[in-house]
CSV table of C-alpha atoms and ligand atoms in Angstrom, one decimal:
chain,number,residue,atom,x,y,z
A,1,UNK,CA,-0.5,-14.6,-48.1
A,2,UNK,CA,0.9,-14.4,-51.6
A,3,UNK,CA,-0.3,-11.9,-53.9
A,4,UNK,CA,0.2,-12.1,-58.2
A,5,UNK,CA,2.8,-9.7,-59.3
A,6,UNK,CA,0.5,-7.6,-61.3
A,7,UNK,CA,-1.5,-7.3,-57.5
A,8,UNK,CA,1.7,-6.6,-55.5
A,9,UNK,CA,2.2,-3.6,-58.5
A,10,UNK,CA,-0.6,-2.3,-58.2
A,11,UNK,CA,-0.7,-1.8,-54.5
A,12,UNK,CA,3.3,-0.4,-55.0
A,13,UNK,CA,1.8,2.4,-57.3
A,14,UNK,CA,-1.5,2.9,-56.4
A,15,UNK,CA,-1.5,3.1,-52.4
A,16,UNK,CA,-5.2,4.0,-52.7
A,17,UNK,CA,-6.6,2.8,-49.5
A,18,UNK,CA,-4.8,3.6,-46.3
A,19,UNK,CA,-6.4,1.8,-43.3
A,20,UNK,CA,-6.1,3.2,-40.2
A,21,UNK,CA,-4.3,0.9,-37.6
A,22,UNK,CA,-2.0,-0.6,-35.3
A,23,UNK,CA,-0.7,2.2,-33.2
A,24,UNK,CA,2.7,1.7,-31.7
A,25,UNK,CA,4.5,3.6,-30.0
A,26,UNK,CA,7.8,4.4,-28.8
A,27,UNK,CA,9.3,5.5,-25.2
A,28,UNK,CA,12.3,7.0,-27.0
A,29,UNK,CA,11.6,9.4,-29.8
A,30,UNK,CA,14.5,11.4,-30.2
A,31,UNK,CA,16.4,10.4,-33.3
A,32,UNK,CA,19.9,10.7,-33.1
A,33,UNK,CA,20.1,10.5,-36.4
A,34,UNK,CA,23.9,10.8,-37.3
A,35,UNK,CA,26.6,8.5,-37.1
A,36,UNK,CA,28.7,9.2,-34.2
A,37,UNK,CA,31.2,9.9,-36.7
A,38,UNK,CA,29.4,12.5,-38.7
A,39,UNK,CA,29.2,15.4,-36.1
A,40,UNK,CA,27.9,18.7,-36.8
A,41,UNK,CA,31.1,21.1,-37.9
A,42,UNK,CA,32.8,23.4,-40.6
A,43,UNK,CA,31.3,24.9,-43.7
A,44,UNK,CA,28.2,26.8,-42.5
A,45,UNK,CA,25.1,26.1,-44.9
A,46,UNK,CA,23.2,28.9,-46.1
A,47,UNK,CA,23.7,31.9,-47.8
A,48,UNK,CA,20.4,34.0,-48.1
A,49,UNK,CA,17.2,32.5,-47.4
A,50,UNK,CA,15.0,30.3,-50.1
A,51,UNK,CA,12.7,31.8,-52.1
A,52,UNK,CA,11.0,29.5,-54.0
A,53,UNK,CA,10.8,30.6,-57.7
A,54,UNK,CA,7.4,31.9,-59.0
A,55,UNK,CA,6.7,29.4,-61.9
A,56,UNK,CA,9.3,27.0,-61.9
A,57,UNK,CA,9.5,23.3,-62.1
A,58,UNK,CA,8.4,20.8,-58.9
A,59,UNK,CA,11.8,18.7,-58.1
A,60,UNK,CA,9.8,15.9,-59.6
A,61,UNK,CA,9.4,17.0,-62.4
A,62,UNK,CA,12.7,18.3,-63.1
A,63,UNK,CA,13.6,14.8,-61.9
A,64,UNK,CA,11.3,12.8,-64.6
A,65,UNK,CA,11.1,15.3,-67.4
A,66,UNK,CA,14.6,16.3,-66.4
A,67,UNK,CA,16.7,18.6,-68.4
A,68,UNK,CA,20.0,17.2,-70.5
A,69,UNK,CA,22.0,18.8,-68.3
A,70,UNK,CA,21.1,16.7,-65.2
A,71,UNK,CA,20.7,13.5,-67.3
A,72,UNK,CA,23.8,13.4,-68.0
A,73,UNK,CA,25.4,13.9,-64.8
A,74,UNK,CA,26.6,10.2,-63.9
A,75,UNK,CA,25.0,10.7,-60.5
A,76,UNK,CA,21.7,11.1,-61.8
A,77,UNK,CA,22.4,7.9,-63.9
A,78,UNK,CA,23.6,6.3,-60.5
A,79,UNK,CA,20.4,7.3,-58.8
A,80,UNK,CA,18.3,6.1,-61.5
A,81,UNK,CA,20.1,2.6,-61.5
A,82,UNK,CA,19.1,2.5,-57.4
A,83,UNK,CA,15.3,3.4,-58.1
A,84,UNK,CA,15.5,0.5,-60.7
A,85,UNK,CA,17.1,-1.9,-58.7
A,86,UNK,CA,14.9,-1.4,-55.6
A,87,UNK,CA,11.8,-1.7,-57.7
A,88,UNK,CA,13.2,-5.3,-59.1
A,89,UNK,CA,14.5,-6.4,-55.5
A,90,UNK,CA,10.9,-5.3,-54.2
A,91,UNK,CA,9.2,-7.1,-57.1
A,92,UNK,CA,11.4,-10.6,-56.1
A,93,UNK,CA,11.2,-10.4,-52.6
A,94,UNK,CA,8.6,-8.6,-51.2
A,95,UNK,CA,5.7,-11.4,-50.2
A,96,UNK,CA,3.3,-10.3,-47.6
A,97,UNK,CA,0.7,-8.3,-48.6
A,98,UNK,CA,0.7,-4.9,-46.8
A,99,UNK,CA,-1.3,-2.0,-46.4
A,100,UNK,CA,-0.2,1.1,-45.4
A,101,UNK,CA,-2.1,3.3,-42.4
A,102,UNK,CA,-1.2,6.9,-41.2
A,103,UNK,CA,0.6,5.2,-38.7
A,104,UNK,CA,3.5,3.9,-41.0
A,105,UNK,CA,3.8,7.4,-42.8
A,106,UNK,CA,5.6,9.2,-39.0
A,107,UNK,CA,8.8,8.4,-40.9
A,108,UNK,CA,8.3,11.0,-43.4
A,109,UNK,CA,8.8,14.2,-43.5
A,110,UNK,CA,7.2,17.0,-45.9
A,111,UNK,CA,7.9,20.2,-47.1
A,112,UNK,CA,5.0,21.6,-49.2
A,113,UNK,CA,7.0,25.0,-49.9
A,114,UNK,CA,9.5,22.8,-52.0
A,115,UNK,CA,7.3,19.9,-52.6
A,116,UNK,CA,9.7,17.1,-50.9
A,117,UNK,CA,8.9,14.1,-49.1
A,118,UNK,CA,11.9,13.0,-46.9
A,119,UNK,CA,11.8,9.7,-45.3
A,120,UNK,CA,14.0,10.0,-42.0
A,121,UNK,CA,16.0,6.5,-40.9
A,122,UNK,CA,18.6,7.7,-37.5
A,123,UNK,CA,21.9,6.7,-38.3
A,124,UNK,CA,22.0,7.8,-41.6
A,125,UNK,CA,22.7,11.6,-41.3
A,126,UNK,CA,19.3,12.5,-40.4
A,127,UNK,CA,19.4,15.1,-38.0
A,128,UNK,CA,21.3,17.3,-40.5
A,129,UNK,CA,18.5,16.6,-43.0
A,130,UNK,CA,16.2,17.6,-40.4
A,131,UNK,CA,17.7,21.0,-40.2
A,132,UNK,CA,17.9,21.5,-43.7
A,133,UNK,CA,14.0,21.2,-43.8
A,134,UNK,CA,13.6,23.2,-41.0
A,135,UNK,CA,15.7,25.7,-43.0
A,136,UNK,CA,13.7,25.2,-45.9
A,137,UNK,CA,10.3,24.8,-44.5
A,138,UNK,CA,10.9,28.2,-41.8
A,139,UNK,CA,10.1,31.1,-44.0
A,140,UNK,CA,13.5,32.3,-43.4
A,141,UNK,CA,13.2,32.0,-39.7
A,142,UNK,CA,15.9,29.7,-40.0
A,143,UNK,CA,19.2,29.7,-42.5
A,144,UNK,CA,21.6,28.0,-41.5
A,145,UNK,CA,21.3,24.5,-40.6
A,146,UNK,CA,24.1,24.0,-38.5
A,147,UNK,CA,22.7,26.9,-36.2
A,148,UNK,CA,20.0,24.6,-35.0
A,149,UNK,CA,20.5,22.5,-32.2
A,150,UNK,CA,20.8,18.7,-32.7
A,151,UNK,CA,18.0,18.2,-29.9
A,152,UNK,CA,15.4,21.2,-31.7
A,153,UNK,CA,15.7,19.3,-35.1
A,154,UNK,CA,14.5,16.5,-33.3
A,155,UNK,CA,11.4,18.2,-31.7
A,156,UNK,CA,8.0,16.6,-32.6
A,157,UNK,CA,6.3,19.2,-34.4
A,158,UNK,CA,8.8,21.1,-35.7
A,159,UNK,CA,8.5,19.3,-38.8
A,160,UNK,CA,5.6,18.0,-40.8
A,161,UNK,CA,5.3,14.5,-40.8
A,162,UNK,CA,2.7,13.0,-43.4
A,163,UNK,CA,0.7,10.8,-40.8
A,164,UNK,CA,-0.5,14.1,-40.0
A,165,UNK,CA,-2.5,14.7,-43.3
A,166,UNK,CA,-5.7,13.4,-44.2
A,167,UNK,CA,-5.7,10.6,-46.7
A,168,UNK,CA,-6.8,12.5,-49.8
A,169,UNK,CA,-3.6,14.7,-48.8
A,170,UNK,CA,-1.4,11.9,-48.1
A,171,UNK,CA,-2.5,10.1,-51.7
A,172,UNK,CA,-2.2,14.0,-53.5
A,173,UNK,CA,1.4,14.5,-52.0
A,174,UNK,CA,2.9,10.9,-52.4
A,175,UNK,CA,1.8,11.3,-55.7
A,176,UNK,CA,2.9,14.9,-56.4
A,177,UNK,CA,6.2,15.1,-54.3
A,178,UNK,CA,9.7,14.3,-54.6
A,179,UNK,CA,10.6,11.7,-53.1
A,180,UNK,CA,13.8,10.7,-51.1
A,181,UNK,CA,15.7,8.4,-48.5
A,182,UNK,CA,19.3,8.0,-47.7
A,183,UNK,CA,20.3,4.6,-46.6
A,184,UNK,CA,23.4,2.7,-45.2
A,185,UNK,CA,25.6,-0.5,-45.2
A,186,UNK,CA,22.7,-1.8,-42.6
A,187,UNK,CA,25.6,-3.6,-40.1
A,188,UNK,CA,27.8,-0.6,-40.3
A,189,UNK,CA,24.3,1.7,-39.4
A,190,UNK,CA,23.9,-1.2,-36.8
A,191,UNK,CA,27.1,-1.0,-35.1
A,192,UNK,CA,26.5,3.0,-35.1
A,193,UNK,CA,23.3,2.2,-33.1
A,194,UNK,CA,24.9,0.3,-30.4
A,195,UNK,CA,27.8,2.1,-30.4
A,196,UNK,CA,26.3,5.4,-30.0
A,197,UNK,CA,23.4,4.2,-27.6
A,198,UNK,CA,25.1,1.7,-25.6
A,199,UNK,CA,28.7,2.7,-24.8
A,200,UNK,CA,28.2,6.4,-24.3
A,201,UNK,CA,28.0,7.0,-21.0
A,202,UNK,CA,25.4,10.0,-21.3
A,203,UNK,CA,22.4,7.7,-22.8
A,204,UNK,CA,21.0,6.6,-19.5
A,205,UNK,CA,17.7,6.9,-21.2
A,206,UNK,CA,18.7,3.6,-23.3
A,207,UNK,CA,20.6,1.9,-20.8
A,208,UNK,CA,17.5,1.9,-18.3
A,209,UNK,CA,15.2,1.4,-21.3
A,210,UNK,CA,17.0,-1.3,-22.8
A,211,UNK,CA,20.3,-1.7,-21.8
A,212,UNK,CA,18.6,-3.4,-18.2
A,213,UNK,CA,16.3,-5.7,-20.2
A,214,UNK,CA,19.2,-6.8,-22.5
A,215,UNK,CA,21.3,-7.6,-19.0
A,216,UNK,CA,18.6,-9.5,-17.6
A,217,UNK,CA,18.0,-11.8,-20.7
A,218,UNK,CA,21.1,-12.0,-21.9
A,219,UNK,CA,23.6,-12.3,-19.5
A,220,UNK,CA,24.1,-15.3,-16.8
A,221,UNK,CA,24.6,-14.1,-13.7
A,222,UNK,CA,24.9,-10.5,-13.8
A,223,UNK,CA,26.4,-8.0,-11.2
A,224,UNK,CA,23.1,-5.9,-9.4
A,225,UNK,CA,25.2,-2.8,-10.5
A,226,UNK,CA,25.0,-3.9,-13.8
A,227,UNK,CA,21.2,-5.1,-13.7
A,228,UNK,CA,20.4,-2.2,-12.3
A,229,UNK,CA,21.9,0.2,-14.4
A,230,UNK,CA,22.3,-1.6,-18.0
A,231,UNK,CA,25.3,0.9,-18.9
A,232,UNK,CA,27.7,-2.2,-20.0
A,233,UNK,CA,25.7,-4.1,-22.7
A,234,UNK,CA,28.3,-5.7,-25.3
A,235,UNK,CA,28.1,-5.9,-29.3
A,236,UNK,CA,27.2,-9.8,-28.3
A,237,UNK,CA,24.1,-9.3,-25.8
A,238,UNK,CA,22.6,-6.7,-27.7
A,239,UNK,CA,22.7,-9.1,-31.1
A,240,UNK,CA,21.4,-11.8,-28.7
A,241,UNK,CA,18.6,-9.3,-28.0
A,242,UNK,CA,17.8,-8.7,-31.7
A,243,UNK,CA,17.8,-11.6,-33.1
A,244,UNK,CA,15.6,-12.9,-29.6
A,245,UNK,CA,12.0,-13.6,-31.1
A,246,UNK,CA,10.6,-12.4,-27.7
A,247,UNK,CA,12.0,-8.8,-28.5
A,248,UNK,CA,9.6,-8.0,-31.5
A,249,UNK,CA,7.0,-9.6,-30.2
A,250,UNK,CA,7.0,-7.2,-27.6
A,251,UNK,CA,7.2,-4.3,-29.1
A,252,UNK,CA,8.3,-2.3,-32.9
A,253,UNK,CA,12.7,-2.4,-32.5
A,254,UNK,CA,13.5,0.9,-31.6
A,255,UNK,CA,13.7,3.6,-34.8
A,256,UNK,CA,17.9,3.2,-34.0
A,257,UNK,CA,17.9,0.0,-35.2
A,258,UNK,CA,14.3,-1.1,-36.7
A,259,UNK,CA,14.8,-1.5,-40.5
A,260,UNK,CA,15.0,0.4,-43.5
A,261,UNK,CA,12.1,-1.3,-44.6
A,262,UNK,CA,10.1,-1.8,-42.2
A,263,UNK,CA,10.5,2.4,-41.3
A,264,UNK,CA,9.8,3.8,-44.6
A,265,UNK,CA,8.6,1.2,-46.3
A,266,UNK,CA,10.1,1.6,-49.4
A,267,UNK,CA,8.3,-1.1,-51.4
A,268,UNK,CA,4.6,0.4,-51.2
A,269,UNK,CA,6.2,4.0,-51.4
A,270,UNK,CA,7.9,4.7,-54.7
A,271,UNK,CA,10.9,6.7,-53.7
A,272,UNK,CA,12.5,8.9,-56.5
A,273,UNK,CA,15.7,9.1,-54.6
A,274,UNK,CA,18.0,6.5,-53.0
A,275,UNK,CA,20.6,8.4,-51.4
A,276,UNK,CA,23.4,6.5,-49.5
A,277,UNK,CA,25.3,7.6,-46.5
A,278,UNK,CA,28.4,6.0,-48.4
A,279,UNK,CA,28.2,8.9,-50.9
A,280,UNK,CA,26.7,11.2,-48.7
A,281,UNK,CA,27.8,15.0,-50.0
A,282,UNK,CA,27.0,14.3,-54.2
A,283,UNK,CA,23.9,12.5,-53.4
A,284,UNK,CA,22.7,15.4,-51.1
A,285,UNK,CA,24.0,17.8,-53.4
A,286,UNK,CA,21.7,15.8,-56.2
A,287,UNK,CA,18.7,16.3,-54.0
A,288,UNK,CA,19.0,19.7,-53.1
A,289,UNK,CA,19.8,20.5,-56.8
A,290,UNK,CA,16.4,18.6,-57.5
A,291,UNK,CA,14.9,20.9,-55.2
A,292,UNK,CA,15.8,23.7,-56.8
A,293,UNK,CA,17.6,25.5,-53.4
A,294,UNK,CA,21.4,24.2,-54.7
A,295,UNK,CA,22.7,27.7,-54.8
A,296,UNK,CA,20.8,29.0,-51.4
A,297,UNK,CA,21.1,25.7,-49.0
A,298,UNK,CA,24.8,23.5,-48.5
A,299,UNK,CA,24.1,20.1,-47.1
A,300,UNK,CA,26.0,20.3,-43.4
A,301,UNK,CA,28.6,17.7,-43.7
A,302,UNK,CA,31.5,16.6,-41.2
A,303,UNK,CA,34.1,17.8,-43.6
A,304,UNK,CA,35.6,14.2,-44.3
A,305,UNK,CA,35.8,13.6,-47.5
A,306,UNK,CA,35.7,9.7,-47.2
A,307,UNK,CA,32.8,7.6,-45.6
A,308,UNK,CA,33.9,4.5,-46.7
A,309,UNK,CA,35.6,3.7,-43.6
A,310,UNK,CA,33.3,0.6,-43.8
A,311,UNK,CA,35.0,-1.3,-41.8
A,312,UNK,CA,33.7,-0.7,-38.4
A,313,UNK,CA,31.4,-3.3,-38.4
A,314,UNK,CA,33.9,-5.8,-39.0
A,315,UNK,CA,35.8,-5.5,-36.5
A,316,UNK,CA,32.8,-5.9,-33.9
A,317,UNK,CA,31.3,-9.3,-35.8
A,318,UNK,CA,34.4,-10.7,-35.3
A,319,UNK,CA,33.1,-11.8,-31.4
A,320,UNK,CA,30.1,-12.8,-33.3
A,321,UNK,CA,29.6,-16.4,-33.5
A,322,UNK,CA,28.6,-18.0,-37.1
A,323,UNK,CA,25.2,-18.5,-35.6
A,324,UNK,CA,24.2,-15.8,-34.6
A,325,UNK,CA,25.8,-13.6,-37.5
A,326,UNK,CA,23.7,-15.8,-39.6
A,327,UNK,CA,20.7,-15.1,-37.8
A,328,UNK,CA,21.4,-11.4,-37.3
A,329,UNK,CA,22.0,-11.3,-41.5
A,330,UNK,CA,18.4,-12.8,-41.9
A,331,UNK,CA,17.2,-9.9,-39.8
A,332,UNK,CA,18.7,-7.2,-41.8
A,333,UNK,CA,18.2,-9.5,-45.2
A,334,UNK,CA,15.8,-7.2,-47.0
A,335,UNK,CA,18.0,-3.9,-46.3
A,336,UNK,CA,20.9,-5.5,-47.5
A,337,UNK,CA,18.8,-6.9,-51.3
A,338,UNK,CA,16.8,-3.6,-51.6
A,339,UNK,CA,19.9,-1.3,-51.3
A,340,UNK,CA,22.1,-3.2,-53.2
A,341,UNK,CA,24.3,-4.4,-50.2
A,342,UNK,CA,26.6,-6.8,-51.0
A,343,UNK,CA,27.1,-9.8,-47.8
A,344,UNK,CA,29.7,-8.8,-46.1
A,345,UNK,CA,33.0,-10.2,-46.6
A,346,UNK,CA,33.2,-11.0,-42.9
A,347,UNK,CA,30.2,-12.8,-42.2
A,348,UNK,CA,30.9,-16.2,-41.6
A,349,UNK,CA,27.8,-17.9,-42.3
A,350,UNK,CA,28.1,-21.1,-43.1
B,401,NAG,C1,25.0,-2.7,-57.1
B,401,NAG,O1,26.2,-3.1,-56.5
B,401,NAG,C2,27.2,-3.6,-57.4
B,401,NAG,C3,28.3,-4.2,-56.6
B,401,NAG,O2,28.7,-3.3,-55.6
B,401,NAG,C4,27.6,-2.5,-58.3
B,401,NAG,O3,28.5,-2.9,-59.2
B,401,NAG,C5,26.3,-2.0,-59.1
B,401,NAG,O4,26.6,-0.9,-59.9
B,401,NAG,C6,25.2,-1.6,-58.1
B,401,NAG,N1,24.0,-1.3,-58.9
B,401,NAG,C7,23.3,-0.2,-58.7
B,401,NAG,C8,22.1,-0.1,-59.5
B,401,NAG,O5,23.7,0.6,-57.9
């Protein structure tokens, strides 16, 4: 069903009526949010413990009424050109009519003391965001983010997720709240996924959870070992299995590699902040400087200065065949448009 522009903008900014429905669910809730290649190490975080200031300025407003000083700073400029652009590629591409329900708010993340609203995609340095709002939402029971385990940052009910407020809160806070996301290249997230899930040998949970399924569909005559197990899916089965039109008719894709937008659905939520994995440290830096804890809180990183390795998932497509790398592209379409993504110079798609 098409809706008029002015219809579709109003929805985007208004986000008046949240229905409640479709409940789904999912077997395997614990993010591993990082790329493999991102582990937790060097430069502890914290210094003292936040206090937030008595009268001072909500991150969104210091954002919108912003002072000189961060105007000027080109990666404010940068951000600003992302919120733009996403608001454009939302305004072209975005057909179906949605609604939004509790339900699709589990994604984000609040923190009332600072008035943030973080929404979490794995892959894209999320458990480390996850400790830094467990540092800043503790009360200074925590202060350093890289003393919390991976697996506690994960923990359902650790953190505040805005499902768990009552519409008139929901509408107050989306309206009030900074908002932010940090996203990736969407193939190089994708090839983090399978990497990390499906040729580790430790995650037996997604080898029996998925990895079996993926075996049985996907490969002709496979060993019993193998069926039995699902601890040897390749880069090619598991596309086979995404791009499968029985897989989401089954059930939501896995948070690991479900998309961008369909996770935080960043065309009905107006995010303030599109932060990228690629330029991971300023773009934290920006947010946490928006948030007014800059000088108390460091964003953990893994101490590589580079993240443009970028080229990981190039080397995996290469076993891809046109067809399905044309399919699997389709897929991941509106992640690539709303994030400003180029195609990838591999893809052979035509
Ligand atoms: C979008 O991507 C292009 C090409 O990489 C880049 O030149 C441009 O600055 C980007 N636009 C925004 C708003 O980030």
């Amino acid at each position: 069903m098409r809706m008029p522009r002015g219809g579709r903008l109003f929805l985007a900014t208004c986000l008046g009526s949240l229905f409640v429905l479709v409940l789904y669910f999912q077997s395997i809730t614990n993010a591993d949010c990082q790329g493999e290649d991102s582990g937790r190490k060097k430069e502890p975080g914290v210094k003292t413990d936040s206090r937030p200031g008595k009268s001072r300025r909500s991150p969104l407003q210091t954002l919108y009424k912003g002072d000189q000083q961060l105007e000027l700073l080109a990666a404010q400029r940068s951000l600003h050109g992302r919120r733009e652009l996403l608001e454009q590629a939302c305004l072209s591409h975005t057909r179906k009519r949605q609604v939004l329900s509790p339900e699709d708010l589990k994604h984000l993340i609040v923190d009332d003391k600072h008035s943030l609203i973080y929404c979490y995609v794995p892959k894209v340095a999320c458990t480390n965001w996850k400790r830094v709002l467990m540092v800043l939402t503790s009360d200074g029971r925590y202060t350093d983010p890289l003393a919390i385990p991976a697996n506690e940052a994960h923990v359902a009910g650790n953190l505040r997720t805005l499902s768990e407020f009552s519409v008139p809160e929901i509408n107050q806070r989306l309206r009030s709240y900074l908002k932010f996301i940090f996203v990736r290249e969407p193939f190089e997230r994708l090839v983090s996924a399978y990497r990390n899930k499906f040729t580790r040998s430790y995650n037996t949970a997604f080898h029996k959870r998925y990895g079996t399924k993926i075996i049985r569909r996907h490969r002709p005559d496979p060993e019993p070992e193998a069926l039995e197990k699902g601890n040897d899916v390749s880069f090619h089965e598991f596309v086979q299995y995404l791009v499968d039109p029985r897989t989401q008719r089954e059930e939501p894709f896995n948070e690991h590699w479900e998309r961008v937008h369909s996770l935080c659905h960043p065309c009905l939520i107006h995010y303030d902040v599109v932060g990228k994995y690629e330029t991971l440290e300023p773009d934290a830096q920006a947010v946490l400087r928006l948030a007014g804890v800059e000088g108390t809180l460091q964003f953990p990183t893994s101490g590589k200065s580079t993240r443009t390795d970028g080229n990981m998932a190039a080397r995996f497509f290469k076993h891809i065949s046109p067809f399905y790398q044309k399919k699997l592209f389709n897929l991941y379409r509106m992640d690539f448009l709303l994030f400003n993504y180029s195609t990838p110079e591999y893809l052979r798609t035509r």
